[in-house]
mmCIF file of N, CA, C and O in Angstrom:
data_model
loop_
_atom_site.group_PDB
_atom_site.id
_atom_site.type_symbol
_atom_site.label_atom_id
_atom_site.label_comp_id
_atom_site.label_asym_id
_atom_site.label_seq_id
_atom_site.Cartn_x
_atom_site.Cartn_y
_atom_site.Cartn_z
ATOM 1 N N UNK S 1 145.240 -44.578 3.241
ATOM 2 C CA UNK S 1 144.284 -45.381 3.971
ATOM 3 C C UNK S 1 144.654 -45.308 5.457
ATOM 4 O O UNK S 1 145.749 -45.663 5.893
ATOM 5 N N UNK S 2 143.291 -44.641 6.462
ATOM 6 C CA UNK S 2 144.045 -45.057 8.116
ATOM 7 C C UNK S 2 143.644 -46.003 8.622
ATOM 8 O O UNK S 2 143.111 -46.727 7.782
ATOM 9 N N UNK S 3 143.617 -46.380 9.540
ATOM 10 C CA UNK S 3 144.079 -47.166 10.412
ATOM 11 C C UNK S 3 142.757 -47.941 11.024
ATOM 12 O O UNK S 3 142.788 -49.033 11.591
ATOM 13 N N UNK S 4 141.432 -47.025 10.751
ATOM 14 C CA UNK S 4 140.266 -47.393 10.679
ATOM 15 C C UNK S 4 139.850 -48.007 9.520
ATOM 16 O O UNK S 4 139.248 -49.047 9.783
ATOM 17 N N UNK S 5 139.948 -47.731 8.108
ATOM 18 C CA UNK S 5 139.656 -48.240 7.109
ATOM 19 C C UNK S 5 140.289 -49.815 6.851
ATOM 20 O O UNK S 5 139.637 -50.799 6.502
ATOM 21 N N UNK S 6 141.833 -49.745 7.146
ATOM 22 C CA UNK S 6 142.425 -50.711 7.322
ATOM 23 C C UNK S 6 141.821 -52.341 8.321
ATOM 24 O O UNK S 6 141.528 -53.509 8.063
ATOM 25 N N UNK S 7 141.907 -51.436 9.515
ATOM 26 C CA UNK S 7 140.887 -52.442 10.332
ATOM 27 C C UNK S 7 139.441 -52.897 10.052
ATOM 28 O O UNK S 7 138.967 -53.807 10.733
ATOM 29 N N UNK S 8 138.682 -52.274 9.031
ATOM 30 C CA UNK S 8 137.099 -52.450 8.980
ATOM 31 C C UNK S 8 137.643 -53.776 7.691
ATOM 32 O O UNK S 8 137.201 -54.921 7.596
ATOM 33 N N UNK S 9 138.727 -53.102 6.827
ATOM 34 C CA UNK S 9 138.906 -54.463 5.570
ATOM 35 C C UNK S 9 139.545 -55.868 6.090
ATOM 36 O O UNK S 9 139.342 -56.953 5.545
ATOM 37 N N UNK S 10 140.277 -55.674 7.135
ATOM 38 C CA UNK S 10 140.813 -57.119 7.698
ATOM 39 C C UNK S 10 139.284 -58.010 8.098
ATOM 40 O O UNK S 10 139.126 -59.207 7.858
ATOM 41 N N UNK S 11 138.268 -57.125 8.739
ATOM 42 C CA UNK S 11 138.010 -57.797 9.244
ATOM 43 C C UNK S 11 136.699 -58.405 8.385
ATOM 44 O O UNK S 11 136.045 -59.335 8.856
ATOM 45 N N UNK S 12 136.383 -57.826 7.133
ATOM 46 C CA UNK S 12 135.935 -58.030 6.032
ATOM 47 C C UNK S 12 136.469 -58.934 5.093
ATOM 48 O O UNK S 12 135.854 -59.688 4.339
ATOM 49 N N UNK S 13 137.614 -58.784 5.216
ATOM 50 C CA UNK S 13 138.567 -60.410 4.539
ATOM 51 C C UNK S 13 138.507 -61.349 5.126
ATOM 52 O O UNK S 13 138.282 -62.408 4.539
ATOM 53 N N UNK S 14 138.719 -61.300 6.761
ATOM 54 C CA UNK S 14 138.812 -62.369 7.588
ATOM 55 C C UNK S 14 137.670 -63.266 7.091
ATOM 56 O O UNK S 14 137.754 -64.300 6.428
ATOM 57 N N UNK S 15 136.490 -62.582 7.599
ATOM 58 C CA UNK S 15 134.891 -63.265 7.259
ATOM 59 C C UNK S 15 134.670 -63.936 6.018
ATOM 60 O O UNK S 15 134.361 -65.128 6.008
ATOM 61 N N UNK S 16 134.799 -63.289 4.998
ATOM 62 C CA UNK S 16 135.056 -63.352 3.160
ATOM 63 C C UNK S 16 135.827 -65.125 3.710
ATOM 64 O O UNK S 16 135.347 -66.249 3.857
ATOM 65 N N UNK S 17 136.727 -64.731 3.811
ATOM 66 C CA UNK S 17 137.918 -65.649 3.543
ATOM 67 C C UNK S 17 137.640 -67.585 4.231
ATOM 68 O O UNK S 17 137.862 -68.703 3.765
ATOM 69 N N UNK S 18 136.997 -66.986 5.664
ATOM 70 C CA UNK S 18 136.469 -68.231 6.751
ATOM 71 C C UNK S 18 134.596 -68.605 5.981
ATOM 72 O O UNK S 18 134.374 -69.814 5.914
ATOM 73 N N UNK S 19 133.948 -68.100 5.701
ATOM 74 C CA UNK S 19 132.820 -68.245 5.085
ATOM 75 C C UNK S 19 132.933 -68.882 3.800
ATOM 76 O O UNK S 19 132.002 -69.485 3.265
ATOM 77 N N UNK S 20 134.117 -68.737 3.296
ATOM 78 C CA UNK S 20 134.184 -69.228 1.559
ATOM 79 C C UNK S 20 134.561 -70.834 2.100
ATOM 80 O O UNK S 20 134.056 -71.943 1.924
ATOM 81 N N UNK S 21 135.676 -70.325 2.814
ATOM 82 C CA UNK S 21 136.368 -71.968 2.728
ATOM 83 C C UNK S 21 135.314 -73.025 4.049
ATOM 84 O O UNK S 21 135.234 -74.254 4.047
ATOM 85 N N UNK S 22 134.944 -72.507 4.592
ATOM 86 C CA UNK S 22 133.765 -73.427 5.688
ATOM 87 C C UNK S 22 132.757 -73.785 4.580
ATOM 88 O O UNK S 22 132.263 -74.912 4.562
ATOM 89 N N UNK S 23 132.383 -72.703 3.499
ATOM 90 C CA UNK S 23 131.058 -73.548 2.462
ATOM 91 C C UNK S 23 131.959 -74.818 1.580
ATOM 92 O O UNK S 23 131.593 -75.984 1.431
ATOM 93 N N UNK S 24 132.869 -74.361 1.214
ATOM 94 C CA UNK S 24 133.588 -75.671 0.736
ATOM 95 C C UNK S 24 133.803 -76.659 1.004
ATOM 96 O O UNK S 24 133.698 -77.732 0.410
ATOM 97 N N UNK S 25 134.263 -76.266 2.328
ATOM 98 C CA UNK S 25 134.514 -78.023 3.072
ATOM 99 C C UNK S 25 133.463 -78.508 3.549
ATOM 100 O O UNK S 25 133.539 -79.712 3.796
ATOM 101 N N UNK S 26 132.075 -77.793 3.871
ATOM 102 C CA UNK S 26 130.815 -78.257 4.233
ATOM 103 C C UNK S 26 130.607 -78.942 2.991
ATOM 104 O O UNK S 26 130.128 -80.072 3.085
ATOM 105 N N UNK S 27 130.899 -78.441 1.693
ATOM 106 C CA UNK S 27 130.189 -78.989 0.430
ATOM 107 C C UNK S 27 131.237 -80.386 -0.089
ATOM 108 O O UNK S 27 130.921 -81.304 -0.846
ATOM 109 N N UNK S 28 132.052 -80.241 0.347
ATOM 110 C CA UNK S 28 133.131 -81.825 -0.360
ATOM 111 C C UNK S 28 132.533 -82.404 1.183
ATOM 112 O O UNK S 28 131.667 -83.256 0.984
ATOM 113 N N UNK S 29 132.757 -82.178 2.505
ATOM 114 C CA UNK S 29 132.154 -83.132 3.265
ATOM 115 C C UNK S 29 130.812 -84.320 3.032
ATOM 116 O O UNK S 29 130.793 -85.545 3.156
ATOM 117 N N UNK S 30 129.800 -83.366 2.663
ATOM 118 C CA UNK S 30 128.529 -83.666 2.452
ATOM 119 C C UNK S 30 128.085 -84.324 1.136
ATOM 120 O O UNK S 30 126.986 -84.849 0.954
ATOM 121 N N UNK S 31 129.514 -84.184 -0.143
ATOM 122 C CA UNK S 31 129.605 -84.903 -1.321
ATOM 123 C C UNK S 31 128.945 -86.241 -1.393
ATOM 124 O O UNK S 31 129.148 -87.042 -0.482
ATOM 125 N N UNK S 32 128.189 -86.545 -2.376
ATOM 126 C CA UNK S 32 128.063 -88.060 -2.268
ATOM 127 C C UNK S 32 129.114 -88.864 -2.875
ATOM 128 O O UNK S 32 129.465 -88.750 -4.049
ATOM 129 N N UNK S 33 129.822 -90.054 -1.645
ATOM 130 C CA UNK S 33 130.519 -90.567 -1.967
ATOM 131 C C UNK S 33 132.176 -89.680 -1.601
ATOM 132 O O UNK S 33 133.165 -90.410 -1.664
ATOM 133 N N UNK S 34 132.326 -88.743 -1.376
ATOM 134 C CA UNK S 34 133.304 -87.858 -1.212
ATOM 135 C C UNK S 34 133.901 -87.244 -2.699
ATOM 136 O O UNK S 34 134.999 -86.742 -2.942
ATOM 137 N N UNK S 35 132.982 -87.438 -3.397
ATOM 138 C CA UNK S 35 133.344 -87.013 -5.194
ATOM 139 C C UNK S 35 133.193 -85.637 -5.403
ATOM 140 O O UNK S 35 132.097 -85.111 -5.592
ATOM 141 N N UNK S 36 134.192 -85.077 -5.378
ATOM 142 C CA UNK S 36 133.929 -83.762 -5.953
ATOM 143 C C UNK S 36 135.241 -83.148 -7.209
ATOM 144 O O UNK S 36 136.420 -82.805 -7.120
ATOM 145 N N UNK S 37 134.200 -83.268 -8.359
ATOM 146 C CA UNK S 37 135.193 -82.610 -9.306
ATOM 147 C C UNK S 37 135.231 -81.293 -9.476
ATOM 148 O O UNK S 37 134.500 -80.576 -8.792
ATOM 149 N N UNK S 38 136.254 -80.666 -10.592
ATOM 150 C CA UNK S 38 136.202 -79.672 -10.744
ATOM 151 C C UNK S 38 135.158 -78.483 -10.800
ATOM 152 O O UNK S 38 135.199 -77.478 -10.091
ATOM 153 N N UNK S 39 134.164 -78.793 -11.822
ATOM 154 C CA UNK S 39 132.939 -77.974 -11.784
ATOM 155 C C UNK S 39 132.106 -77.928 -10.340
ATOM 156 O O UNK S 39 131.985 -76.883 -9.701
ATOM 157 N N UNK S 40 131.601 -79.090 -9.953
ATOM 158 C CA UNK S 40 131.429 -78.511 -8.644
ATOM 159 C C UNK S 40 132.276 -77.896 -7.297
ATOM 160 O O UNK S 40 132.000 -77.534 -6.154
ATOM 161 N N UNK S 41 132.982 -77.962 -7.805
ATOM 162 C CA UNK S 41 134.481 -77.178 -7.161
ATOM 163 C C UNK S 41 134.089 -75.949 -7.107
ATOM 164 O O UNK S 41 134.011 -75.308 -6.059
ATOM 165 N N UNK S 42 133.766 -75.456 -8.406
ATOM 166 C CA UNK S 42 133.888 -74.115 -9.176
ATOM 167 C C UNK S 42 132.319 -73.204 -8.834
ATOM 168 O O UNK S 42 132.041 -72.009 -8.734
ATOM 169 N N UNK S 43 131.385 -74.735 -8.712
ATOM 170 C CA UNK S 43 130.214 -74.150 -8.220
ATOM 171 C C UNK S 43 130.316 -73.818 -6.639
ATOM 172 O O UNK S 43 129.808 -72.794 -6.183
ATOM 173 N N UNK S 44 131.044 -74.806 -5.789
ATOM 174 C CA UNK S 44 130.707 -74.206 -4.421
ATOM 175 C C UNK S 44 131.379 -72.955 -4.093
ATOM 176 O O UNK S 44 131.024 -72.195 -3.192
ATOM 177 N N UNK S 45 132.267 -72.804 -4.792
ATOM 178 C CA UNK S 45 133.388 -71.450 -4.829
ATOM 179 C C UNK S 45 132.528 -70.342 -4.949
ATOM 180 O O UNK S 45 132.472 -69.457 -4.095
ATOM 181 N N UNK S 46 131.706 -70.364 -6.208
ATOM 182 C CA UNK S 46 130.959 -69.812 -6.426
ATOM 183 C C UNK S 46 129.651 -69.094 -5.656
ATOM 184 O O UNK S 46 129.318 -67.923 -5.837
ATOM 185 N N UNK S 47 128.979 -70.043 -4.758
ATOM 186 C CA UNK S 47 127.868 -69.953 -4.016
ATOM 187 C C UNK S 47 128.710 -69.386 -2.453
ATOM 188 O O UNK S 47 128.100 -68.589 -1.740
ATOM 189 N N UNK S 48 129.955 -69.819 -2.084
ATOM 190 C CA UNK S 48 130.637 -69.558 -1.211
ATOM 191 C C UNK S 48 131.027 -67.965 -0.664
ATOM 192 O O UNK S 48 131.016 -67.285 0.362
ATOM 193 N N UNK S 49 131.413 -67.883 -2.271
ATOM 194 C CA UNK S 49 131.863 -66.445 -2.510
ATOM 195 C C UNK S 49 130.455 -65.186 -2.077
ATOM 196 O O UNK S 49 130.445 -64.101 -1.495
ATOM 197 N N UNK S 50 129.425 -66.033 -2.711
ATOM 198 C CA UNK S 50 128.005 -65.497 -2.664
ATOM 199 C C UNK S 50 128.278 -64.912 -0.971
ATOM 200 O O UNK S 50 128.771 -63.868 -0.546
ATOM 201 N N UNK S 51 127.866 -65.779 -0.480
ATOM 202 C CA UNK S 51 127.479 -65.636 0.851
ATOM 203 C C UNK S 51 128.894 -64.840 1.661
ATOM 204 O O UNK S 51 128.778 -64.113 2.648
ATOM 205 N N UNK S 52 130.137 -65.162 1.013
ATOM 206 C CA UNK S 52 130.999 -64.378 1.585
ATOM 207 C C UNK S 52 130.447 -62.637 1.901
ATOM 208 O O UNK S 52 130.251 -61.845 2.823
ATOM 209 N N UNK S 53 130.377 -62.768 0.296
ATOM 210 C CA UNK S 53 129.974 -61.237 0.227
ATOM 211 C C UNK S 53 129.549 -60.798 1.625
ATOM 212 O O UNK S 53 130.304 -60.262 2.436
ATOM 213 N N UNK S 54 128.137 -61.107 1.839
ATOM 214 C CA UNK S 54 127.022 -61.087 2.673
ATOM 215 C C UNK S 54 128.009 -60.914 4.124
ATOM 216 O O UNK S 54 127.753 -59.867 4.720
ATOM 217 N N UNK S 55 128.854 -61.588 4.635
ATOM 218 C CA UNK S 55 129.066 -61.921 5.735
ATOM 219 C C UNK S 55 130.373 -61.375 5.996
ATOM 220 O O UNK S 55 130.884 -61.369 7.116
ATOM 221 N N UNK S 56 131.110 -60.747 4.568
ATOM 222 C CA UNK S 56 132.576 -59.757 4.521
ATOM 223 C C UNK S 56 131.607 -58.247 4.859
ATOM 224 O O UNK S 56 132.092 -57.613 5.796
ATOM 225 N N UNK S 57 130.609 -57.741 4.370
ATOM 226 C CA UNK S 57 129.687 -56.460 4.292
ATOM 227 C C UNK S 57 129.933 -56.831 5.827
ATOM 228 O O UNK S 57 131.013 -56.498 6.316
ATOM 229 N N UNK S 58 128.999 -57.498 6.612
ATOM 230 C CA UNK S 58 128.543 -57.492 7.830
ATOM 231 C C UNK S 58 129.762 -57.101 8.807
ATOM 232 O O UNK S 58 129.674 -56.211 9.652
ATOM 233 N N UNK S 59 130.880 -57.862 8.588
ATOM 234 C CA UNK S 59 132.481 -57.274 8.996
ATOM 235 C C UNK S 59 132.869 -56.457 9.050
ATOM 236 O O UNK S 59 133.417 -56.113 10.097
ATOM 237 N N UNK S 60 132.820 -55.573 7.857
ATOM 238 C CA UNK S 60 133.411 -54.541 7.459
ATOM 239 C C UNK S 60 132.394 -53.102 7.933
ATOM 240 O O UNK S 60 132.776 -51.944 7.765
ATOM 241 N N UNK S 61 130.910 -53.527 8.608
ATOM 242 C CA UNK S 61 130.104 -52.408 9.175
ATOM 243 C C UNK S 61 130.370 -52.663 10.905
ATOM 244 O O UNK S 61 130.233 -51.734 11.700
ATOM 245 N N UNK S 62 130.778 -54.097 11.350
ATOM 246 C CA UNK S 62 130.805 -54.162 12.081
ATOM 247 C C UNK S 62 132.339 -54.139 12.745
ATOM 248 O O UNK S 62 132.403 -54.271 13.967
ATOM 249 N N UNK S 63 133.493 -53.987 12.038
ATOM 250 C CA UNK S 63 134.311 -53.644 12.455
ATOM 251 C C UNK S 63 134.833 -52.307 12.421
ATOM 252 O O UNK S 63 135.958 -51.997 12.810
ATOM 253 N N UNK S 64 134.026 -51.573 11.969
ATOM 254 C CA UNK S 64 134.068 -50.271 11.803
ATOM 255 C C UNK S 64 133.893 -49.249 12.986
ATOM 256 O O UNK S 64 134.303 -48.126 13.277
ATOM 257 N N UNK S 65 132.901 -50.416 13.629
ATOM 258 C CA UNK S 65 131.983 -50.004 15.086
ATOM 259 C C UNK S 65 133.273 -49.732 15.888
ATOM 260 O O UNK S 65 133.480 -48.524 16.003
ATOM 261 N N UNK S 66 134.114 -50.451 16.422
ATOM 262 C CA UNK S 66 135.085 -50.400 17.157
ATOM 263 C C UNK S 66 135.750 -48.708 18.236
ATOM 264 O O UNK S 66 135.979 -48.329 19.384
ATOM 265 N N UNK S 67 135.781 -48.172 16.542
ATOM 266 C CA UNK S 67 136.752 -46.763 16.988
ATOM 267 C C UNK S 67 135.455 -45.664 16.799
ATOM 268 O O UNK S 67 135.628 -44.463 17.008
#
């Protein structure tokens, strides 16, 4: 793996990684009552991950741009 490929996946994790956990804490913030159990745990993880995808792709074309 060089040094370009390397850099396009950091910056595809980075995004992945800040997008998952910002939908989470948007989603226990916005909890009613501040209640959040497991399953919806598992669901925002879920929907989080979703959109990670979306926004790790966008990273990983756009950190590519660089070199």
């Amino acid at each position: 793996m060089n040094d370009k490929q390397k850099q396009q996946l950091m910056v595809a994790l980075v995004a992945f990684n800040f997008t998952v956990l910002g939908y989470v804490l948007y989603r226990y913030v916005t909890a009613p009552r501040m209640l959040m159990d497991v399953s919806t745990l598992l669901v925002a993880l879920l929907i989080g991950a979703g959109i990670g995808l979306v926004t790790g792709a966008i990273g990983y074309f756009v950190g590519g741009l660089g070199k």
